[in-house]
PDB file of C-alpha atoms in Angstrom:
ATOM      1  CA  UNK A 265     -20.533 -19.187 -11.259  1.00  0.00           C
ATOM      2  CA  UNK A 266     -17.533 -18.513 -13.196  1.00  0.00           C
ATOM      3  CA  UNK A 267     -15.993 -21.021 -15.359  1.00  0.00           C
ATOM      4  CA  UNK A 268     -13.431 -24.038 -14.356  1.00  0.00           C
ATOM      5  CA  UNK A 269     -10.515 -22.925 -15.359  1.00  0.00           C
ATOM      6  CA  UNK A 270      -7.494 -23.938 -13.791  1.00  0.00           C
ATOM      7  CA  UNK A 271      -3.748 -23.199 -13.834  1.00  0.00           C
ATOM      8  CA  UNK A 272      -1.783 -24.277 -17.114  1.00  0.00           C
ATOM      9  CA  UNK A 273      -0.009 -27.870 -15.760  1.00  0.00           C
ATOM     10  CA  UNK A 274       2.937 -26.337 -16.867  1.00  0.00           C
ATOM     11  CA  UNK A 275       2.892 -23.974 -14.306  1.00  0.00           C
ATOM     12  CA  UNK A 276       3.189 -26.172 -11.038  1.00  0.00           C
ATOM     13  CA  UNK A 277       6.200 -25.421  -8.790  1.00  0.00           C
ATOM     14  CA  UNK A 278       7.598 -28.923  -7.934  1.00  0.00           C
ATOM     15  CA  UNK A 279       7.957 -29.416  -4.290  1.00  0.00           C
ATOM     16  CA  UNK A 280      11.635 -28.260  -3.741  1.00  0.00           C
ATOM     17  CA  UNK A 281      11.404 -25.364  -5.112  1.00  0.00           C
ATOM     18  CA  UNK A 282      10.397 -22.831  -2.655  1.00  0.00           C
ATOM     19  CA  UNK A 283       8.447 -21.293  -6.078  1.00  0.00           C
ATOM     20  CA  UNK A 284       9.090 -17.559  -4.553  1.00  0.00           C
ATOM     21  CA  UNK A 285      12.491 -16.838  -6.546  1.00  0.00           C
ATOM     22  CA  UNK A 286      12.987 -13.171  -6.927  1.00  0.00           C
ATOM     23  CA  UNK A 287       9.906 -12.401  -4.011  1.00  0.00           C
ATOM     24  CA  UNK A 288      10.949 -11.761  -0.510  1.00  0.00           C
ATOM     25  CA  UNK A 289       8.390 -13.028   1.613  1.00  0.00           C
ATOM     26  CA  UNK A 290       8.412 -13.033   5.225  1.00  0.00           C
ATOM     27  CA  UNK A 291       6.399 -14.929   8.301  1.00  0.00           C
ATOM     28  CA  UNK A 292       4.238 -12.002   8.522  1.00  0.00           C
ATOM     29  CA  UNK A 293       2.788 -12.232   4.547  1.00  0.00           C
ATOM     30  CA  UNK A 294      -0.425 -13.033   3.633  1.00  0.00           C
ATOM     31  CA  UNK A 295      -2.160 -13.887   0.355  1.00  0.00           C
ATOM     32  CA  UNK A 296      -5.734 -13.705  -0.062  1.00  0.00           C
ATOM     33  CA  UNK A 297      -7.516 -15.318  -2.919  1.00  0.00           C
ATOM     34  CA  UNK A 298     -11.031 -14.245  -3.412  1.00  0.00           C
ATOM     35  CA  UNK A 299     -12.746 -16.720  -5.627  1.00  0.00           C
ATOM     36  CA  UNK A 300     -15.981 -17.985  -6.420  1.00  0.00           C
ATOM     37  CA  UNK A 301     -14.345 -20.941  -8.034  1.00  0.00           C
ATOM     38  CA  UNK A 302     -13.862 -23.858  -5.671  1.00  0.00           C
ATOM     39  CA  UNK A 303     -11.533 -26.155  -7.624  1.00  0.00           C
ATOM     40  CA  UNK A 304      -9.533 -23.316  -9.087  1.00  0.00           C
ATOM     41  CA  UNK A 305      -9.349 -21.484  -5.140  1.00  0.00           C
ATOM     42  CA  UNK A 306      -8.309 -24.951  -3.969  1.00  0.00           C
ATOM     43  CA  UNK A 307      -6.001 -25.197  -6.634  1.00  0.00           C
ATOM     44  CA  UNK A 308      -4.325 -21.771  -5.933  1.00  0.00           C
ATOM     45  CA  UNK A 309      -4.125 -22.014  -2.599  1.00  0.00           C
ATOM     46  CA  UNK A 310      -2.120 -25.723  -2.669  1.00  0.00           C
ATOM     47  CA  UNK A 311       0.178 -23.889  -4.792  1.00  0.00           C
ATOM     48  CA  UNK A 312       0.831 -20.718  -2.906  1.00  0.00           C
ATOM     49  CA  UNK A 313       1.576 -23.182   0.144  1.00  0.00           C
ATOM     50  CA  UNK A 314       4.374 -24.947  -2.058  1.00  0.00           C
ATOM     51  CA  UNK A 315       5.754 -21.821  -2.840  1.00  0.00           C
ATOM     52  CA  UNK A 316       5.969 -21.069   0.530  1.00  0.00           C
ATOM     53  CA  UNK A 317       3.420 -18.185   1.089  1.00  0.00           C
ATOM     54  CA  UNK A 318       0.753 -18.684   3.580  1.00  0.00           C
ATOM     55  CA  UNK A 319      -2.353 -18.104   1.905  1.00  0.00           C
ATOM     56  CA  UNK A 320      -6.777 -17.838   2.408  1.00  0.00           C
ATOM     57  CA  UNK A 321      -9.238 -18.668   0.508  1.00  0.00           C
ATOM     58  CA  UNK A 322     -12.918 -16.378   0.369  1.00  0.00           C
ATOM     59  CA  UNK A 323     -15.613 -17.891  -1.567  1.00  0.00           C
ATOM     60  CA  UNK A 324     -17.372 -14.162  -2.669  1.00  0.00           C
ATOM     61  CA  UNK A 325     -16.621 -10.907  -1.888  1.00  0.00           C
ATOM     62  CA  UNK A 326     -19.227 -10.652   1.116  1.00  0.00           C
ATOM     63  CA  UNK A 327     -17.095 -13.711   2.716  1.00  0.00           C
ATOM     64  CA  UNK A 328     -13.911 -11.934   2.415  1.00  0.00           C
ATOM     65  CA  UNK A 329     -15.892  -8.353   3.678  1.00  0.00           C
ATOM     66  CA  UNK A 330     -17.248  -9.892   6.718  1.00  0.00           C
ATOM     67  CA  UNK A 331     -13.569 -11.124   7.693  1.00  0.00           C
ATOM     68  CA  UNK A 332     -10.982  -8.281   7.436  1.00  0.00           C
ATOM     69  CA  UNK A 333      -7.615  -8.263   6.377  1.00  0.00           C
ATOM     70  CA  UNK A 334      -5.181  -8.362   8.774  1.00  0.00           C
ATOM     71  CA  UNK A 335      -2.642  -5.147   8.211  1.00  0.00           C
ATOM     72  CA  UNK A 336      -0.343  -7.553   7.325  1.00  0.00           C
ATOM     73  CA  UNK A 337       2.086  -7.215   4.222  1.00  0.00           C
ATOM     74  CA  UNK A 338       0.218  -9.010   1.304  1.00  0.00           C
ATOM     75  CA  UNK A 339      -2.074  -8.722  -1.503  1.00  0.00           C
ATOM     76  CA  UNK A 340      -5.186  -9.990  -2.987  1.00  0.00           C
ATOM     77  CA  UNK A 341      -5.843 -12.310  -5.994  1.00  0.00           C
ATOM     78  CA  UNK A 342      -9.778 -11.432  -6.825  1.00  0.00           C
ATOM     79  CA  UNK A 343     -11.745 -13.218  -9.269  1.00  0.00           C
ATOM     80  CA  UNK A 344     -14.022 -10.056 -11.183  1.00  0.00           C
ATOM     81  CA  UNK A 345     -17.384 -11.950 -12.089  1.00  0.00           C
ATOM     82  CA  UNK A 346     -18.996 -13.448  -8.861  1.00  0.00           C
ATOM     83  CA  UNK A 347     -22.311 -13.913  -7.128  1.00  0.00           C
ATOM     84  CA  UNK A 348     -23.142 -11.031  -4.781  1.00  0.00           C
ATOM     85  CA  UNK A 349     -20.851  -8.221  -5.777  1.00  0.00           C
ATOM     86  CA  UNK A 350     -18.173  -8.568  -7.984  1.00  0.00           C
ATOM     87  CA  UNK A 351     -14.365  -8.333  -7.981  1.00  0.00           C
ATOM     88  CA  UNK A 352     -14.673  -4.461  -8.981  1.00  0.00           C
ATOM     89  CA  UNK A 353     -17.276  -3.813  -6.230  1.00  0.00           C
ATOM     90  CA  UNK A 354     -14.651  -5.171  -3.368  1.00  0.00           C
ATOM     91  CA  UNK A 355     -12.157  -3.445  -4.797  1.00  0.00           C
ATOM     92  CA  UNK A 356     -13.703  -0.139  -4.448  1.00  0.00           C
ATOM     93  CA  UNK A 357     -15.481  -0.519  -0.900  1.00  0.00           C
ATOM     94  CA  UNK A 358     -11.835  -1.663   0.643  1.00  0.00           C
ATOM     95  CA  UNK A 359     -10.632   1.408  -1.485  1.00  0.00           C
ATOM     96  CA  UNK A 360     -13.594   3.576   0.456  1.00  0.00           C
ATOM     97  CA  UNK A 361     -12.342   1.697   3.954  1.00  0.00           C
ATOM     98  CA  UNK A 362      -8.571   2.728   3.474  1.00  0.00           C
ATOM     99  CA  UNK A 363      -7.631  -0.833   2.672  1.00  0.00           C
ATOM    100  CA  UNK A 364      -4.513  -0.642   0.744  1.00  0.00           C
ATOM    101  CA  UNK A 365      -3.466  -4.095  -0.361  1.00  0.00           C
ATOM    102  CA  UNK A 366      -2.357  -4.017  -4.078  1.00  0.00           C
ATOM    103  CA  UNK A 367      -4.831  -6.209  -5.962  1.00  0.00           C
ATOM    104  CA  UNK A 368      -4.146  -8.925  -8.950  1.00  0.00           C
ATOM    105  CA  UNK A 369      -7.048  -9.341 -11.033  1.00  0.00           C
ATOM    106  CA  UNK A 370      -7.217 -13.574 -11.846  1.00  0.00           C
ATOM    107  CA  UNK A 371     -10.502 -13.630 -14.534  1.00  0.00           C
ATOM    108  CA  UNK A 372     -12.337 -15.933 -17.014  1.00  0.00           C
ATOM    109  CA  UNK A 373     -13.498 -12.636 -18.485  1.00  0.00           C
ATOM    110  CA  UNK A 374     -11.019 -10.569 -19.150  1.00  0.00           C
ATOM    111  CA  UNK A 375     -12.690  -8.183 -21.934  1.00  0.00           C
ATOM    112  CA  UNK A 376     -10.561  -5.107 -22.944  1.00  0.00           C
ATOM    113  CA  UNK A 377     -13.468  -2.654 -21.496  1.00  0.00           C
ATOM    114  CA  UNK A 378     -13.044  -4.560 -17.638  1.00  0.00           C
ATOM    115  CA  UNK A 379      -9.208  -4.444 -17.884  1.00  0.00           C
ATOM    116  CA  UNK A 380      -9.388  -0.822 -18.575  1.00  0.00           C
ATOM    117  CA  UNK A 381     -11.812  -0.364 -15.347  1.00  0.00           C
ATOM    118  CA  UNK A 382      -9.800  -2.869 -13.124  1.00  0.00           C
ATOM    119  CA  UNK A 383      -6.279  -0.926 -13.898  1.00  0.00           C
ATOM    120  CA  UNK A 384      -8.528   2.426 -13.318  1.00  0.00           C
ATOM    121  CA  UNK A 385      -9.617   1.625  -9.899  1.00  0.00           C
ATOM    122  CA  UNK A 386      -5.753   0.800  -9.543  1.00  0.00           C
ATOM    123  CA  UNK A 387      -5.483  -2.825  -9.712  1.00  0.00           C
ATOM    124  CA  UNK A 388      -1.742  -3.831  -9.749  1.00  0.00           C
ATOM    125  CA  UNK A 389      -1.860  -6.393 -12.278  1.00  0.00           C
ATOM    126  CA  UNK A 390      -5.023  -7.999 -14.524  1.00  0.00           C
ATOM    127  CA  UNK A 391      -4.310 -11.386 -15.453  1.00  0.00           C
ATOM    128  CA  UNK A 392      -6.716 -13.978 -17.717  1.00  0.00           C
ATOM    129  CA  UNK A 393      -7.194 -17.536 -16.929  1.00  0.00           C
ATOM    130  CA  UNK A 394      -5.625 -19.847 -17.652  1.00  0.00           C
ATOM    131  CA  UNK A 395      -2.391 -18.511 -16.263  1.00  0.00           C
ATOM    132  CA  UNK A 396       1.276 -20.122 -15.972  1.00  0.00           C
ATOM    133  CA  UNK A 397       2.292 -20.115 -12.802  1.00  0.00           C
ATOM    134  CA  UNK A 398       5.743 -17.909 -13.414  1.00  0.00           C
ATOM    135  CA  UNK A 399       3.221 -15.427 -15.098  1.00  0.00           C
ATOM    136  CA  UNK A 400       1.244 -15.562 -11.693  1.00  0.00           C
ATOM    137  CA  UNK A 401       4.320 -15.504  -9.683  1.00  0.00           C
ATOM    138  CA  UNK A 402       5.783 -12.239 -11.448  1.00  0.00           C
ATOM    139  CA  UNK A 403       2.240 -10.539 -10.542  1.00  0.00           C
ATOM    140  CA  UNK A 404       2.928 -11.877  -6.830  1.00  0.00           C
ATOM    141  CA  UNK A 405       6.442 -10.400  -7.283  1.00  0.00           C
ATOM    142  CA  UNK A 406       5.671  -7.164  -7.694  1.00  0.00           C
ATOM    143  CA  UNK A 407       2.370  -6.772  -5.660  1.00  0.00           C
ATOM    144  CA  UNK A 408       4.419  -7.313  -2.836  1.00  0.00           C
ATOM    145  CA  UNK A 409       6.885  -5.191  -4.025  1.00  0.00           C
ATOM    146  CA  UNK A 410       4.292  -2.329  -3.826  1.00  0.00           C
ATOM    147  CA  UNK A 411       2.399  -3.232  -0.736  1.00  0.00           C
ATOM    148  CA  UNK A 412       6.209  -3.062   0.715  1.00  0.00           C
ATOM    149  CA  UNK A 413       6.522   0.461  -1.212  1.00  0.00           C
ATOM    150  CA  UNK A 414       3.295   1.893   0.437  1.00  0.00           C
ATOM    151  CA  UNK A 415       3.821   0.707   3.824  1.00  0.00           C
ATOM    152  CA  UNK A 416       7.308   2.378   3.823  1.00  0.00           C
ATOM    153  CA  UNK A 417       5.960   5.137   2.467  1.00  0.00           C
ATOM    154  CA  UNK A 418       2.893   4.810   5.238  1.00  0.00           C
ATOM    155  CA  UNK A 419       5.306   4.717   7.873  1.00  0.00           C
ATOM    156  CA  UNK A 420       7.701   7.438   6.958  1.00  0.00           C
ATOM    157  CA  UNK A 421       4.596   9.666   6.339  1.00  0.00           C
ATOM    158  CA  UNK A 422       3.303   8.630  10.282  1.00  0.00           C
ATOM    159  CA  UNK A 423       6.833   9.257  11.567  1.00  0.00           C
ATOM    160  CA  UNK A 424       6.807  13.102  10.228  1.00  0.00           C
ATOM    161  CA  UNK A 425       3.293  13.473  11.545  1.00  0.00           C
ATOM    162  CA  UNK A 426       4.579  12.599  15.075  1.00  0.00           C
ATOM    163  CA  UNK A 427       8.380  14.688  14.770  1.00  0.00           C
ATOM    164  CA  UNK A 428       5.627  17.826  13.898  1.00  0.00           C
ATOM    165  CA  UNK A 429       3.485  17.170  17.041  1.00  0.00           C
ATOM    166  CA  UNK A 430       6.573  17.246  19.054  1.00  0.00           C
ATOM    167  CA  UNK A 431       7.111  20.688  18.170  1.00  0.00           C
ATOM    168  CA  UNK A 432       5.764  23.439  20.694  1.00  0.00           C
ATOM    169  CA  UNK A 433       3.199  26.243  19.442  1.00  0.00           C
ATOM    170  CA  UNK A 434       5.810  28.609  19.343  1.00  0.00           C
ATOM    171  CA  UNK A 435       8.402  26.153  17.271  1.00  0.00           C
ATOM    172  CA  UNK A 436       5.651  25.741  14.559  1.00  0.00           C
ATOM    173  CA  UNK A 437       5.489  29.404  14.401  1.00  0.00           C
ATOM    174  CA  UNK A 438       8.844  29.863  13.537  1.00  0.00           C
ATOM    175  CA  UNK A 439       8.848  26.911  11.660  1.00  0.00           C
ATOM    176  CA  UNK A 440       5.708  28.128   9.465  1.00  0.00           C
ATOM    177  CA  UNK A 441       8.092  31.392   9.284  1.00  0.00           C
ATOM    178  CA  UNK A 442      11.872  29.742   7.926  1.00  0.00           C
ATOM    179  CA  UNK A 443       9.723  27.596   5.007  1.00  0.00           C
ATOM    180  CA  UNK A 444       8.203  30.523   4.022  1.00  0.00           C
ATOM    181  CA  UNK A 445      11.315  31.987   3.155  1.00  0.00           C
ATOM    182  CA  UNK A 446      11.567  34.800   6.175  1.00  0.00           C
ATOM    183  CA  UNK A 447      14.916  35.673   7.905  1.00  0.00           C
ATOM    184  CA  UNK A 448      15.833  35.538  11.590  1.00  0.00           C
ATOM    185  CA  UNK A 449      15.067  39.211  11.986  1.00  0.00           C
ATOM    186  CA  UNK A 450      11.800  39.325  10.090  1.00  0.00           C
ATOM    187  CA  UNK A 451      10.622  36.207  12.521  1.00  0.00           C
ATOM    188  CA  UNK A 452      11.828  38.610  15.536  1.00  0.00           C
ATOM    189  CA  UNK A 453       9.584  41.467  14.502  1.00  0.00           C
ATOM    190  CA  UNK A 454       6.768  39.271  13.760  1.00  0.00           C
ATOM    191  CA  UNK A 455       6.731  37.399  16.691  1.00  0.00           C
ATOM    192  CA  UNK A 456       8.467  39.943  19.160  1.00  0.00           C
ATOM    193  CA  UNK A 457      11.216  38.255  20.317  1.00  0.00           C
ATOM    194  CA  UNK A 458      15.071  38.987  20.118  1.00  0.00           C
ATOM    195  CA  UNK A 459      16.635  37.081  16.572  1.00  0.00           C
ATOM    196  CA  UNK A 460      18.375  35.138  19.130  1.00  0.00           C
ATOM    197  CA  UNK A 461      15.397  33.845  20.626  1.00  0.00           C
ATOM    198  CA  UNK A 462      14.527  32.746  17.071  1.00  0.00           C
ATOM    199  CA  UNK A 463      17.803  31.715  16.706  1.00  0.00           C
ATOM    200  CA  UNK A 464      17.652  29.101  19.337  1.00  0.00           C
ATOM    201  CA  UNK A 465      13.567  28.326  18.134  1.00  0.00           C
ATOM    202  CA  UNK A 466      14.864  27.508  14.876  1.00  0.00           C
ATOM    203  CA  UNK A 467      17.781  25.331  15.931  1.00  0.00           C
ATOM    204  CA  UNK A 468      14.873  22.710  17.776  1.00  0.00           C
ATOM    205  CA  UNK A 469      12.705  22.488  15.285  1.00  0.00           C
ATOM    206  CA  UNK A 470      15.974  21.480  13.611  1.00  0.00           C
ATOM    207  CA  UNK A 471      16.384  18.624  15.736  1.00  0.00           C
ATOM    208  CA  UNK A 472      12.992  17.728  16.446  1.00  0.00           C
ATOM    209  CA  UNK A 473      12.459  17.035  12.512  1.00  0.00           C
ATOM    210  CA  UNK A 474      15.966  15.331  12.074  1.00  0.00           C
ATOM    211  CA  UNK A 475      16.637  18.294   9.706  1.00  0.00           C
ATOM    212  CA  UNK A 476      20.474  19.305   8.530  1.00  0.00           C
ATOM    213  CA  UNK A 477      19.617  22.997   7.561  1.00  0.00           C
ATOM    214  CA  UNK A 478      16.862  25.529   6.396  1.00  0.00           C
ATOM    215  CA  UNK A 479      16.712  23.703   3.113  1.00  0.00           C
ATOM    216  CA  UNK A 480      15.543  20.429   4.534  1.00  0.00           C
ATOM    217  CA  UNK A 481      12.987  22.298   7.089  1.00  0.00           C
ATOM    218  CA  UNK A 482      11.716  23.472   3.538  1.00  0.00           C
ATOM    219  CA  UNK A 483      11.692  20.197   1.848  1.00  0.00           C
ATOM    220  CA  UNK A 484      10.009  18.671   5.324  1.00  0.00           C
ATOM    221  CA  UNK A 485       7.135  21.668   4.930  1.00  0.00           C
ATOM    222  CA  UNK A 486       6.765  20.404   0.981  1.00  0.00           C
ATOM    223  CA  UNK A 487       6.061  16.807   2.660  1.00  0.00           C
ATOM    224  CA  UNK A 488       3.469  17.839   4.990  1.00  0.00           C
ATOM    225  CA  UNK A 489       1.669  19.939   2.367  1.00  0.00           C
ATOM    226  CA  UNK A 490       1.488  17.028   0.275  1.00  0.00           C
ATOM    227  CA  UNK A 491       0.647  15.081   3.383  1.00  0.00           C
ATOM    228  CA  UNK A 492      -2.277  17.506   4.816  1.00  0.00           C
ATOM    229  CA  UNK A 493      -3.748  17.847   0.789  1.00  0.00           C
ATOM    230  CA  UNK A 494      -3.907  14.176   0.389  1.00  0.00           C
TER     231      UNK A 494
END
């Protein structure tokens, strides 16, 4: 069981503060602190409610597995060094299940070689107990700032999947065609229609992709390369 440490007293949010300054937070964000801990969990959550983020606890890392996140914005404040698997362990099998929520390391044991191996695995910030609570709440700050980040990103990425779908067989092949540099007439002989047929092709696969011009089809093909490597 890992140590009792708590929060530094200096660090409690009195009550009229909302405690969030500087973090937009929204009805739909949740906070999910994954501690074997029970004082310091308690602890954390009380003050994540005064700050006005709503907020569970998880006891180990098998509680929080057998009840899955939400895909709600959020993030997770995990504790490394628990019974059952550890912090590092639940990091990596949400990593393996495509669960993206930026996570803030919150240890007793913060040795140089862990740190190294939480930021690694991508953790978004590692902090060592005891920790102030404007310390915690800049880690908070910009978790959420990338969870926000990688949903946008998510959704724009989702967007251009479906804009591409909408695009007949024949549209993709002229599409496939303009980004790799061909000209109207070298898409006619290839396909065997008149340059104005490709003409008119190339004009809605413009509008289907909420493209401007050729150079933005070609930036759009750069995006799904990325998209279909990943």
């Amino acid at each position: 069981m890992s140590p009792k440490i708590l929060l530094e007293p200096k660090s409690v949010p009195a009550e009229t503060d909302s405690g969030a300054r500087g973090v937009t937070t929204s009805a739909t964000t949740l906070i999910h602190v994954v501690d074997d801990d029970d004082s310091l969990r308690e602890a954390l959550l009380r003050l994540l409610d005064v700050a006005g983020f709503e907020a569970r606890g998880y006891a180990s890392a098998g509680e929080f597995l057998l009840q899955p996140p939400p895909d709600r914005p959020g993030c997770i404040l995990l504790d490394i060094r628990m019974p059952g698997p550890s912090g590092l362990a639940l990091h990596e099998s949400l990593q393996r299940q495509g669960v993206a929520l930026p996570v803030i390391y919150l240890t007793g044991h913060g040795d140089v070689a862990t740190g190294v191996r939480a930021m690694k695995a991508g953790a978004a910030d590692f902090l060592t107990k005891p920790v102030d609570w404007e310390t915690l709440l800049g880690a908070l700050r910009r978790a959420l700032a990338r969870d926000a980040l990688q949903r946008a990103s998510r959704r724009e990425a989702e967007q251009l999947r479906e804009r591409f779908a909408a695009l007949t067989s024949r549209e993709r092949e002229v599409f496939d065609r303009i980004v790799a540099g061909k000209l109207n007439k070298q898409i006619a002989d290839e396909l065997g229609v008149s340059e104005r047929t490709v003409k008119a092709e190339r004009a809605q696969v413009l509008a289907k992709l909420g493209a401007s011009s050729v150079a933005g089809l070609g930036q759009l093909g750069e995006q799904l390369r990325r998209l279909s490597d990943g």
